[in-house]
Amino acid sequence: EKYCRYHRDHGHDTEECRQLKNQIEDLIRKGHLRRYVDRDAPQGRREQRREEAPRQQEEQHKRLKTGRDEEVITFSEADYEGVRLPHDDPVVVTLLVELFTMKRILIDSGSSADILYKHAFDQLRIPTDQLKPVKTPLVGFAGETIHPLGSINLSVVAGTVPCQTQVEMTFLVVDTLSPYKAIVGRPGLNLL
């Protein structure tokens, strides 16, 4: 009985369509819907952007003064708080996936696929019928074979304003135990 006018298909209502919401959010972010957005409405992200505007201008001014086009990434003693040296810990990040903050994402430049673990996929509340079939199995480091439940394209936002990027990644969903929620491999790293 549910019908989505965006997809012109049954399964969910238009009001519940996450892909439509993501598309609208992306258009707002790019400034294409300015005339339809109420600038005085207290919307969390919009209010946050207004507060960040003076800081962005200040940072832009600093870059202009120094003549640099790129922001320099530096680390201080505060960044070592809680870290035992020497270490070879993996790079684990937090990304915005389908507008949800997802922690414990492993960055693995040795992986030839972007992986989303089923327990994280379930938390996104995406129906499993949205998964596209995948016939090729994955082979792990120890030679074990894992058959993905399917693949799905998801919107991923990395970074914070003003250094932020949004991409659409294709994740293979696998039902296996992992301390991570996802793995971003070479395909995702190249997109980012």
PDB file of C-alpha atoms in Angstrom, residues 1-22 24:
ATOM      1  CA  GLU A   1       0.000   0.000   0.000  1.00  0.00           C
ATOM      2  CA  LYS A   2       2.997   2.320   0.395  1.00  0.00           C
ATOM      3  CA  TYR A   3       4.029   4.236  -2.720  1.00  0.00           C
ATOM      4  CA  CYS A   4       7.043   6.464  -3.364  1.00  0.00           C
ATOM      5  CA  ARG A   5       6.463   9.123  -6.007  1.00  0.00           C
ATOM      6  CA  TYR A   6      10.223   9.744  -6.260  1.00  0.00           C
ATOM      7  CA  HIS A   7      10.995   6.129  -7.205  1.00  0.00           C
ATOM      8  CA  ARG A   8       7.575   5.555  -8.798  1.00  0.00           C
ATOM      9  CA  ASP A   9       7.479   2.238  -6.996  1.00  0.00           C
ATOM     10  CA  HIS A  10       5.861   0.518  -4.015  1.00  0.00           C
ATOM     11  CA  GLY A  11       7.630  -0.378  -0.765  1.00  0.00           C
ATOM     12  CA  HIS A  12       7.854   2.898   1.142  1.00  0.00           C
ATOM     13  CA  ASP A  13       6.088   6.270   1.285  1.00  0.00           C
ATOM     14  CA  THR A  14       7.547   9.361  -0.367  1.00  0.00           C
ATOM     15  CA  GLU A  15       7.799  11.032   3.074  1.00  0.00           C
ATOM     16  CA  GLU A  16       9.995   8.134   4.295  1.00  0.00           C
ATOM     17  CA  CYS A  17      12.249   8.023   1.204  1.00  0.00           C
ATOM     18  CA  ARG A  18      15.827   8.418   2.436  1.00  0.00           C
ATOM     19  CA  GLN A  19      17.237   8.779  -1.081  1.00  0.00           C
ATOM     20  CA  LEU A  20      14.879  11.694  -1.798  1.00  0.00           C
ATOM     21  CA  LYS A  21      15.823  13.316   1.521  1.00  0.00           C
ATOM     22  CA  ASN A  22      19.530  12.889   0.715  1.00  0.00           C
ATOM     23  CA  ILE A  24      17.176  17.408  -1.294  1.00  0.00           C
TER      24      ILE A  24
END
